XYZ file of C-alpha atoms in Angstrom:
648
model
C -75.428 19.529 -32.666
C -77.640 18.426 -35.465
C -76.752 17.002 -39.151
C -77.486 20.508 -40.436
C -75.336 22.125 -38.220
C -72.663 19.572 -38.485
C -72.572 19.367 -42.724
C -72.236 23.185 -42.326
C -69.546 23.000 -40.061
C -67.558 20.587 -42.652
C -68.161 23.034 -45.109
C -66.578 26.047 -43.617
C -63.559 23.466 -43.042
C -63.418 22.578 -46.571
C -62.961 25.887 -47.724
C -60.913 26.816 -44.627
C -58.575 24.230 -46.142
C -58.983 25.746 -49.391
C -57.650 29.280 -48.402
C -54.642 27.345 -46.211
C -53.554 25.628 -49.260
C -53.580 28.958 -51.499
C -52.025 31.087 -48.845
C -49.953 28.285 -47.799
C -48.492 28.203 -51.593
C -48.292 31.651 -52.074
C -47.229 33.444 -49.858
C -43.536 32.236 -50.298
C -43.921 33.404 -53.468
C -44.850 36.870 -52.905
C -42.551 36.834 -50.028
C -39.686 36.111 -53.101
C -41.377 38.589 -55.820
C -40.500 41.335 -52.879
C -37.271 40.101 -51.660
C -35.673 43.390 -51.894
C -38.614 45.616 -51.167
C -39.286 44.156 -47.743
C -35.722 43.034 -46.307
C -34.140 46.903 -48.126
C -31.757 45.086 -50.201
C -30.369 45.665 -53.404
C -31.246 43.958 -56.234
C -28.557 42.644 -58.713
C -29.138 45.605 -62.121
C -26.449 45.777 -65.182
C -24.593 42.716 -64.073
C -24.056 45.263 -61.121
C -24.392 45.222 -57.187
C -23.847 47.151 -54.240
C -23.397 44.763 -50.716
C -22.207 47.694 -48.275
C -24.751 47.262 -45.612
C -24.590 43.112 -46.403
C -23.655 41.401 -43.022
C -23.713 37.743 -43.509
C -23.494 36.383 -39.991
C -27.400 36.611 -40.288
C -27.628 34.545 -42.941
C -27.367 34.250 -46.716
C -27.768 36.796 -49.492
C -29.463 36.099 -52.768
C -28.094 37.329 -55.962
C -31.110 37.890 -57.882
C -31.066 40.583 -60.826
C -30.042 41.219 -64.083
C -26.548 39.836 -64.893
C -24.142 40.151 -67.298
C -24.515 37.025 -69.752
C -22.021 35.854 -72.337
C -23.723 32.695 -74.624
C -21.425 29.620 -75.790
C -18.569 30.552 -73.737
C -16.470 29.606 -70.827
C -14.794 33.328 -69.986
C -12.856 32.085 -67.194
C -11.947 28.369 -68.098
C -11.527 29.781 -72.256
C -9.226 33.083 -70.909
C -11.243 34.795 -73.738
C -12.201 38.443 -73.988
C -15.733 39.408 -72.472
C -16.448 42.688 -74.825
C -18.827 40.332 -77.455
C -21.595 38.646 -77.444
C -22.422 40.295 -73.884
C -26.170 40.521 -72.942
C -27.807 41.262 -69.414
C -30.125 38.346 -68.298
C -32.189 37.850 -65.112
C -31.645 35.827 -62.884
C -33.570 33.335 -62.116
C -34.456 33.134 -65.530
C -34.299 31.172 -69.024
C -31.515 32.487 -71.627
C -33.885 31.002 -74.200
C -35.415 34.379 -74.286
C -32.278 36.424 -75.632
C -31.377 35.922 -79.644
C -27.705 35.691 -80.505
C -27.191 36.642 -84.169
C -30.966 36.805 -84.930
C -31.944 33.157 -83.222
C -33.311 32.352 -79.892
C -30.408 30.206 -77.415
C -31.514 26.493 -77.097
C -32.298 25.263 -74.029
C -29.523 23.061 -74.327
C -25.919 24.490 -74.281
C -23.065 26.500 -72.548
C -22.402 30.072 -71.103
C -20.989 32.286 -68.765
C -23.022 34.490 -66.252
C -21.232 37.323 -64.448
C -21.423 39.885 -61.641
C -19.416 42.683 -59.930
C -19.544 43.195 -56.028
C -18.960 46.441 -55.136
C -18.190 47.781 -51.602
C -18.280 44.536 -50.044
C -15.524 43.455 -47.917
C -15.552 40.315 -44.895
C -12.625 38.959 -43.092
C -13.621 35.600 -43.105
C -14.205 32.906 -45.365
C -17.242 33.205 -47.747
C -18.613 31.114 -50.520
C -21.263 31.542 -53.506
C -23.095 28.351 -54.389
C -26.630 27.404 -56.134
C -28.749 25.647 -53.818
C -30.873 22.375 -55.327
C -29.463 23.616 -58.828
C -29.856 20.474 -61.541
C -27.137 21.852 -64.251
C -23.666 21.537 -64.256
C -22.044 24.666 -62.970
C -18.194 26.092 -61.486
C -18.551 29.468 -59.532
C -15.519 31.371 -59.454
C -14.888 34.644 -57.336
C -12.182 36.364 -58.271
C -10.730 33.506 -59.956
C -10.583 31.273 -57.315
C -12.799 28.705 -57.570
C -15.845 28.380 -54.629
C -18.697 26.294 -55.831
C -18.606 23.250 -58.655
C -21.952 20.908 -59.266
C -21.419 18.015 -61.556
C -19.718 17.895 -65.174
C -19.247 21.440 -66.917
C -18.589 20.697 -70.969
C -19.179 21.995 -73.919
C -20.286 18.893 -75.665
C -24.039 17.827 -74.806
C -22.926 14.265 -74.193
C -20.356 14.940 -71.507
C -22.398 16.836 -69.260
C -22.855 15.309 -66.218
C -25.511 16.852 -63.875
C -25.957 16.386 -59.430
C -28.018 18.915 -57.363
C -25.003 18.260 -54.995
C -22.622 21.023 -54.596
C -18.772 20.774 -53.780
C -18.556 24.094 -51.861
C -15.345 26.095 -51.170
C -13.949 28.763 -48.948
C -12.780 32.213 -50.331
C -11.172 34.421 -48.544
C -11.729 38.221 -50.444
C -9.000 40.878 -50.932
C -8.429 44.326 -49.664
C -10.644 45.067 -52.699
C -13.881 46.536 -52.191
C -14.365 44.972 -55.853
C -14.930 41.524 -56.910
C -16.053 39.862 -59.981
C -18.539 36.262 -59.963
C -18.039 34.088 -63.004
C -20.176 31.185 -63.439
C -19.825 29.323 -66.069
C -22.892 26.355 -66.741
C -24.255 23.503 -68.759
C -27.130 22.276 -69.471
C -28.903 19.760 -71.693
C -32.369 21.116 -70.924
C -32.741 23.166 -67.962
C -31.735 26.485 -70.177
C -29.755 28.564 -67.763
C -29.703 30.019 -64.120
C -33.348 29.516 -63.698
C -32.429 29.335 -59.765
C -30.990 31.907 -57.818
C -27.228 32.017 -56.246
C -26.896 32.891 -53.023
C -23.597 33.973 -51.262
C -22.710 33.908 -47.281
C -20.652 32.638 -44.759
C -18.618 29.661 -45.901
C -18.572 27.752 -42.106
C -22.604 28.883 -41.500
C -23.118 27.179 -45.268
C -21.555 24.047 -44.076
C -23.049 23.594 -40.456
C -26.578 24.322 -42.193
C -25.421 21.525 -44.677
C -25.050 19.212 -41.921
C -27.785 19.843 -39.880
C -30.305 19.800 -42.960
C -28.534 16.100 -44.883
C -29.117 15.181 -40.749
C -32.579 16.179 -41.055
C -33.219 14.933 -44.346
C -32.076 11.566 -43.154
C -34.551 11.725 -39.708
C -37.465 12.076 -41.978
C -36.745 9.918 -44.316
C -35.915 7.042 -41.709
C -39.738 8.110 -40.508
C -41.167 7.839 -43.504
C -39.811 4.766 -44.372
C -41.160 3.292 -40.838
C -44.648 4.624 -41.557
C -44.436 3.297 -44.801
C -43.389 -0.123 -43.265
C -46.175 0.167 -40.927
C -48.550 0.778 -43.463
C -48.041 -2.413 -45.427
C -48.023 -4.334 -42.028
C -51.835 -3.104 -41.763
C -52.344 -4.082 -45.591
C -51.037 -7.337 -45.578
C -53.038 -7.678 -42.076
C -56.062 -6.661 -43.843
C -55.895 -8.122 -47.012
C -57.969 -11.416 -46.453
C -60.702 -9.130 -44.657
C -60.372 -6.674 -48.082
C -60.841 -3.472 -46.040
C -57.890 -2.202 -47.630
C -56.667 -2.126 -51.311
C -53.415 -1.913 -53.114
C -53.541 1.505 -54.165
C -52.349 2.668 -50.330
C -49.016 0.891 -50.603
C -47.980 2.028 -53.881
C -48.671 5.605 -53.285
C -46.538 5.652 -50.417
C -43.946 4.114 -52.415
C -44.454 7.053 -54.607
C -44.044 9.712 -51.851
C -40.772 7.662 -50.775
C -39.776 7.817 -54.732
C -40.445 11.781 -55.256
C -38.466 12.151 -51.851
C -35.573 10.462 -52.966
C -36.113 12.336 -56.671
C -35.952 15.996 -54.489
C -32.972 18.289 -54.836
C -29.865 17.448 -52.883
C -31.341 13.976 -51.508
C -31.179 12.726 -54.769
C -27.422 13.171 -54.479
C -27.390 10.310 -52.089
C -29.396 7.689 -53.624
C -27.727 8.525 -57.340
C -25.334 5.660 -57.193
C -27.274 3.550 -55.313
C -30.929 2.955 -56.644
C -30.914 5.328 -60.148
C -27.539 4.050 -61.643
C -25.529 6.956 -61.786
C -28.504 8.577 -64.191
C -27.589 12.758 -64.394
C -30.007 14.905 -62.645
C -31.400 16.325 -65.729
C -32.599 12.861 -67.249
C -34.205 12.050 -63.839
C -36.833 14.602 -64.658
C -39.355 12.593 -67.073
C -39.346 10.189 -63.751
C -40.486 12.944 -61.045
C -43.464 14.029 -63.577
C -44.348 10.296 -64.719
C -44.494 9.660 -60.738
C -45.706 12.736 -59.722
C -48.729 12.780 -61.820
C -49.398 9.149 -60.314
C -49.268 10.483 -57.331
C -51.729 13.186 -57.777
C -54.385 10.528 -59.314
C -54.006 7.832 -56.567
C -55.589 10.810 -54.452
C -59.071 9.774 -56.081
C -58.957 6.644 -54.753
C -57.372 8.459 -51.597
C -60.356 9.977 -51.132
C -62.621 7.728 -52.205
C -62.009 5.082 -49.453
C -60.952 7.072 -46.513
C -63.391 10.232 -47.215
C -66.335 8.095 -48.579
C -66.344 9.986 -51.327
C -67.653 7.993 -54.342
C -66.002 8.752 -58.590
C -67.532 7.551 -61.591
C -65.436 5.576 -63.586
C -65.746 8.518 -66.285
C -64.066 10.616 -63.797
C -61.150 8.659 -63.326
C -60.866 7.884 -66.857
C -60.547 11.909 -67.772
C -58.315 12.776 -64.897
C -56.061 9.796 -66.347
C -56.087 11.200 -69.805
C -55.605 14.574 -68.588
C -52.375 13.440 -66.441
C -51.628 11.097 -69.761
C -51.895 14.216 -72.399
C -49.702 16.317 -69.911
C -46.976 14.275 -69.673
C -46.847 13.286 -73.400
C -46.629 16.683 -74.247
C -43.741 17.091 -72.095
C -42.235 13.733 -73.286
C -42.928 15.101 -76.754
C -42.470 18.798 -76.475
C -38.692 20.039 -77.292
C -37.134 21.165 -74.338
C -36.496 24.836 -75.764
C -40.508 25.362 -76.451
C -41.294 23.272 -73.244
C -39.091 25.399 -71.302
C -39.962 28.577 -72.934
C -44.032 28.733 -73.348
C -44.884 25.450 -71.394
C -43.297 25.351 -68.320
C -45.640 27.070 -66.009
C -48.842 25.725 -67.818
C -48.560 22.235 -67.583
C -47.153 22.055 -63.831
C -50.617 24.335 -63.531
C -52.591 22.063 -64.680
C -51.640 19.297 -62.765
C -53.620 21.039 -60.017
C -56.468 20.691 -61.398
C -57.815 17.595 -60.050
C -57.201 18.701 -56.185
C -59.383 21.517 -57.409
C -62.007 19.149 -58.526
C -61.241 17.084 -55.394
C -61.829 20.516 -52.776
C -64.885 20.786 -54.849
C -66.407 17.663 -54.457
C -65.468 16.827 -50.916
C -67.662 20.407 -50.417
C -70.530 19.479 -52.464
C -71.343 15.549 -50.673
C -69.728 16.505 -47.543
C -72.766 14.716 -45.457
C -71.511 11.853 -46.734
C -67.888 12.279 -45.258
C -67.056 8.910 -43.552
C -65.406 9.202 -39.972
C -61.833 10.452 -39.470
C -63.013 12.281 -43.449
C -62.384 15.502 -42.316
C -58.316 14.056 -41.188
C -57.740 12.587 -44.585
C -59.017 15.941 -46.270
C -56.770 17.757 -44.658
C -54.119 15.137 -44.875
C -54.767 15.308 -48.610
C -54.029 18.916 -48.913
C -50.083 18.361 -46.893
C -49.116 16.822 -50.396
C -50.822 19.511 -52.455
C -49.183 21.682 -50.611
C -45.649 19.516 -50.440
C -45.532 19.582 -54.495
C -46.788 22.433 -54.610
C -44.267 24.402 -52.848
C -41.460 22.027 -54.084
C -42.342 22.547 -57.751
C -42.227 26.689 -57.149
C -38.837 25.819 -55.251
C -37.059 23.656 -57.958
C -38.154 25.884 -61.094
C -37.058 29.523 -59.018
C -40.091 30.745 -58.265
C -39.387 30.890 -54.488
C -35.501 31.929 -53.300
C -35.846 30.651 -49.485
C -34.681 27.694 -49.100
C -37.793 25.061 -49.350
C -36.052 22.181 -50.245
C -37.252 20.158 -46.373
C -40.863 21.501 -47.143
C -42.461 18.728 -49.277
C -40.256 15.995 -46.723
C -41.824 17.151 -43.981
C -45.338 17.549 -45.246
C -44.806 14.313 -46.856
C -43.981 12.440 -44.147
C -46.442 14.030 -41.712
C -48.840 12.734 -44.731
C -47.542 8.789 -43.497
C -47.660 9.443 -39.455
C -51.119 10.826 -39.817
C -52.211 7.800 -41.928
C -50.455 5.039 -39.894
C -52.290 7.069 -36.806
C -55.915 6.657 -38.768
C -54.697 2.894 -39.534
C -54.185 2.196 -36.140
C -57.237 3.881 -35.032
C -59.584 2.500 -37.954
C -58.079 -1.516 -37.092
C -59.500 -0.402 -33.105
C -63.095 0.385 -34.367
C -62.967 -2.686 -36.492
C -61.996 -4.765 -33.576
C -64.968 -2.659 -30.888
C -67.675 -3.506 -34.178
C -66.379 -7.100 -34.156
C -66.509 -7.033 -30.704
C -69.789 -5.857 -30.361
C -70.714 -8.040 -33.761
C -69.678 -11.082 -31.482
C -71.921 -9.808 -28.929
C -74.730 -8.828 -30.841
C -74.234 -12.569 -32.384
C -74.045 -13.950 -28.846
C -76.959 -12.242 -27.631
C -79.373 -12.836 -30.527
C -78.860 -16.733 -29.408
C -79.724 -15.413 -26.059
C -82.613 -14.039 -27.235
C -83.957 -17.087 -29.185
C -83.551 -18.858 -25.975
C -85.382 -16.279 -23.994
C -88.073 -15.962 -26.463
C -88.357 -19.438 -26.295
C -88.655 -20.026 -22.889
C -91.032 -16.781 -22.821
C -92.992 -18.785 -25.127
C -93.383 -22.043 -23.597
C -94.233 -20.698 -20.426
C -97.211 -19.205 -22.624
C -97.887 -22.060 -24.125
C -98.112 -23.444 -20.563
C -100.692 -21.781 -19.643
C -102.856 -21.558 -22.706
C -102.936 -25.150 -22.050
C -104.242 -25.258 -18.865
C -107.106 -22.451 -20.122
C -108.034 -24.865 -22.905
C -108.000 -28.056 -20.188
C -110.094 -25.613 -17.686
C -112.293 -24.916 -20.823
C -112.452 -28.762 -21.353
C -113.953 -29.256 -17.905
C -116.199 -26.452 -17.742
C -119.185 -28.734 -18.661
C -118.268 -31.226 -16.323
C -118.037 -27.625 -13.636
C -121.356 -26.839 -14.540
C -122.883 -30.026 -14.147
C -121.943 -30.895 -11.105
C -122.997 -27.572 -9.849
C -126.338 -27.829 -10.666
C -126.743 -31.490 -8.966
C -124.898 -29.945 -6.112
C -127.403 -27.085 -5.816
C -130.590 -29.501 -6.325
C -129.771 -31.369 -3.360
C -128.702 -28.298 -1.354
C -125.406 -29.944 0.143
C -124.024 -26.466 0.725
C -121.284 -27.810 2.061
C -120.280 -30.197 -0.785
C -120.418 -26.951 -2.801
C -118.015 -25.362 -1.107
C -115.666 -27.978 -1.155
C -115.813 -28.887 -4.926
C -115.514 -24.737 -5.718
C -112.332 -24.295 -3.565
C -110.746 -27.469 -5.088
C -111.849 -26.061 -8.778
C -110.503 -22.408 -7.783
C -107.293 -23.838 -6.529
C -106.802 -26.148 -10.192
C -107.921 -23.321 -12.100
C -105.458 -21.048 -10.339
C -102.053 -19.933 -12.020
C -99.742 -17.392 -12.488
C -100.241 -14.870 -15.304
C -96.870 -13.673 -16.620
C -97.223 -10.095 -16.978
C -96.981 -7.290 -20.246
C -93.788 -5.227 -19.183
C -94.324 -3.481 -22.767
C -94.909 -3.302 -26.514
C -91.510 -3.891 -27.879
C -91.539 -7.558 -28.357
C -88.066 -7.726 -28.005
C -87.956 -5.434 -24.895
C -90.755 -7.676 -23.346
C -89.461 -10.897 -24.164
C -86.318 -9.677 -21.966
C -86.762 -7.935 -19.673
C -90.216 -11.248 -18.923
C -87.484 -13.700 -19.280
C -84.999 -11.876 -16.431
C -88.213 -11.755 -14.145
C -88.456 -15.311 -14.550
C -85.010 -15.527 -13.784
C -84.828 -13.648 -10.925
C -88.788 -15.187 -9.521
C -87.178 -18.254 -9.322
C -84.015 -17.726 -7.146
C -86.601 -15.109 -4.708
C -85.317 -11.821 -6.411
C -88.104 -9.394 -6.121
C -88.435 -7.939 -9.644
C -90.184 -3.890 -10.372
C -90.695 -2.724 -14.089
C -92.174 0.885 -14.826
C -91.223 0.609 -18.638
C -92.817 2.788 -21.951
C -91.673 1.166 -24.675
C -93.103 1.233 -27.750
C -92.777 -1.418 -30.932
C -90.630 1.837 -32.632
C -88.391 3.906 -31.054
C -85.391 4.563 -33.312
C -82.568 2.260 -31.450
C -82.116 -0.850 -33.441
C -83.369 -4.583 -32.064
C -80.447 -5.872 -31.903
C -78.657 -2.859 -30.023
C -81.580 -3.227 -27.522
C -81.002 -6.107 -26.895
C -77.722 -5.423 -26.045
C -78.317 -2.502 -23.274
C -81.014 -4.632 -21.946
C -79.490 -7.935 -22.111
C -76.480 -7.121 -20.513
C -77.938 -4.913 -17.425
C -80.582 -7.123 -16.682
C -77.863 -10.267 -16.288
C -75.297 -8.446 -14.734
C -78.393 -7.156 -12.050
C -79.526 -10.823 -11.803
C -76.599 -12.336 -11.117
C -74.970 -9.393 -8.835
C -78.359 -9.794 -7.237
C -77.668 -13.669 -7.125
C -74.879 -13.348 -5.278
C -76.378 -11.746 -2.359
C -77.752 -14.131 1.170
C -80.973 -14.797 0.107
C -82.103 -13.481 3.849
C -81.490 -9.531 2.734
C -84.122 -7.981 0.683
C -82.938 -8.185 -2.988
C -84.626 -6.788 -5.919
C -84.383 -5.119 -9.654
C -86.274 -2.342 -10.591
C -86.132 -1.341 -13.933
C -87.671 1.560 -15.616
C -87.266 3.061 -19.033
C -89.025 6.031 -20.611
C -89.299 8.422 -23.449
C -88.159 12.383 -22.194
C -87.390 15.807 -24.030
C -86.267 13.919 -27.028
C -84.373 11.273 -24.807
C -84.751 7.203 -24.134
C -83.742 6.943 -20.824
C -83.160 3.571 -19.388
C -82.457 3.229 -15.463
C -81.859 -0.532 -13.630
C -81.401 -0.223 -10.205
C -80.251 -4.160 -8.260
C -78.469 -4.653 -4.970
C -75.463 -6.382 -5.237
C -72.532 -7.850 -2.636
C -70.593 -4.455 -2.405
C -67.229 -6.042 -4.690
C -66.653 -4.145 -8.096
C -64.071 -5.310 -10.626
C -62.466 -1.158 -11.870
C -59.699 -1.213 -13.954
C -58.107 2.004 -15.516
C -61.833 3.678 -14.221
C -63.609 0.868 -16.276
C -66.237 -1.000 -14.783
C -66.026 -4.835 -15.572
C -68.566 -7.985 -14.802
C -67.541 -10.024 -12.284
C -68.803 -13.530 -13.911
C -66.418 -15.796 -15.158
C -66.543 -16.574 -19.160
C -65.248 -16.184 -22.652
C -66.716 -12.801 -23.030
C -65.686 -11.253 -19.381
C -65.722 -7.454 -18.995
C -67.290 -7.110 -22.519
C -70.355 -6.568 -21.101
C -70.428 -3.021 -19.741
C -68.120 -2.203 -22.966
C -70.226 -3.298 -25.536
C -73.599 -1.436 -24.083
C -71.494 1.562 -23.796
C -69.722 1.726 -27.350
C -73.652 0.932 -28.737
C -74.741 4.096 -26.378
C -71.941 6.372 -27.979
C -72.751 5.206 -31.497
C -76.365 6.759 -30.880
C -74.430 9.779 -29.304
C -76.185 9.134 -25.823
C -74.712 8.969 -22.086
C -74.086 6.242 -19.892
C -73.829 6.981 -16.147
C -72.647 3.984 -13.441
C -73.438 4.973 -10.268
C -73.705 2.431 -6.543
C -73.407 2.464 -2.601
C -72.666 -0.310 -0.652
C -75.457 -2.084 -1.440
C -76.936 -0.088 -4.645
C -75.342 -0.467 -7.986
C -77.512 1.586 -10.184
C -77.444 1.908 -14.124
C -78.186 5.392 -16.175
C -78.494 5.342 -19.770
C -80.276 8.610 -21.936
C -80.041 8.295 -26.107
C -81.422 10.350 -28.344
C -84.551 9.626 -29.899
C -84.488 9.378 -33.989
C -87.484 10.338 -34.595
C -88.463 7.021 -37.362
C -91.952 8.963 -38.985
């Protein structure tokens, strides 16, 4: 696959990621909006609902719709009549949308929701509660307490909220009409912003136990992943491979998980000083904004997509302004006008990141696409949790963010391990390059010494040439043919020397081949070379040194282990064909091979035992090439094909 096709494929995957995010986030919202139409069930209307066809054995049922509402009253506890100040209010929604005596209700306060259920009977214990709800409430069925959460009070200073519900079983009477009363108190959340559910008591308890077990298992995995990332960070800090933003991001993720719905009730006394759940909203918003902002550094460092300082400051300013708006705006105004807009604006960065990666997809680092998709997990998790705790999603989605965040942490752990291994490989190859560079200097020194020796001999011959001519003239004049013949033979023998062959045009390749040619010749190994290697071939000198140096060194060593009486040989070929640089090295060997887990390793004893072939393979793979090894009983063959890059 060429660079253009790869770039196009990346862009397609990025667009798929964007579409995937939009669908996954919004499908639960759409399903909730048309829940009753899809399931063929009745919605609450005018404070009444008909449940004649309800089968609780199939699961819980959502009691959303138009409830009867009595502001500033606790109808059951106060035993007050409900004839006055009665309104019909949509659930889930906020009571700040209605006016009492000409004034809109404030976000804080208390009131009673009332529902009449008709044509419903059930022979087992039931319960009604509000899962993951942040305000304080009490729910009664036919006057019997069935669930409660926090401390309900008419005094704001005495209201205490917790997302955990205490659930009690209620056995319905034989009547087919039943009354449900919810007494609610809040310091900021404006009423029933989430839908109550009715269900079989034992099924709900079992589901709650299972949810808590899954929650703690996922949290444990997340904590273990955090420890792993911190370990990688501490091990790599001296090399400046990673920066402090990643551990900070993971800590924010774990804190965001701890602040999530019912899970907060476990940590409420342990870490948050028994802080009322409604008062943690400022912490949750600040933490969410910081987590969003750190996505910039995730994408920048792990994907290779750079952000300018003005971009970073721009988004930092945006999140600071949004947080100040949330912090300073009265709850009544915020809940009525800004509770949807502000959370939506937080996703500006997510959209910006997607389009930035799309435009610069050709700059993505290795594994950058995996990082992009893992960042989608954070976006989807935060978005779904935001919709869920604001009542836009009816179904229980309390574990979705936790699951996606933990999956993100696991992916990051795996990638850090892979990159650590890649770093080790790079270090191994760099060490090999350094070692081969030193060896290459030695090779070139010996090669040039041999050339220098030949030049010295040539200079000596040139120096003797005049004497040679004088003596020849004298012997010719004397017609002493026998002495002339002896003199010529003596001079020819003295002037003869072995000329160093030129194996190819590439200087580095030529010196490596020449060095191994001399080593082979010294120990009586036949050396044959058919190489066409130009000065510029699209492979770096250091990489070519690793390939040729290791291949020929192994070949010389393997052939040297055979009895000299055997016909020992080394043959190297290299040429360009169909856009590929082909290299083939054949040599005799004694039939012994060191193969571990399908990998060939050198039989030489050295500190770099086994790394020669491995490093060759890594270099070949870095060029998207292929390496193949074949062997018979006496001949070992190494074949390499590397795509040649057009350097023009």
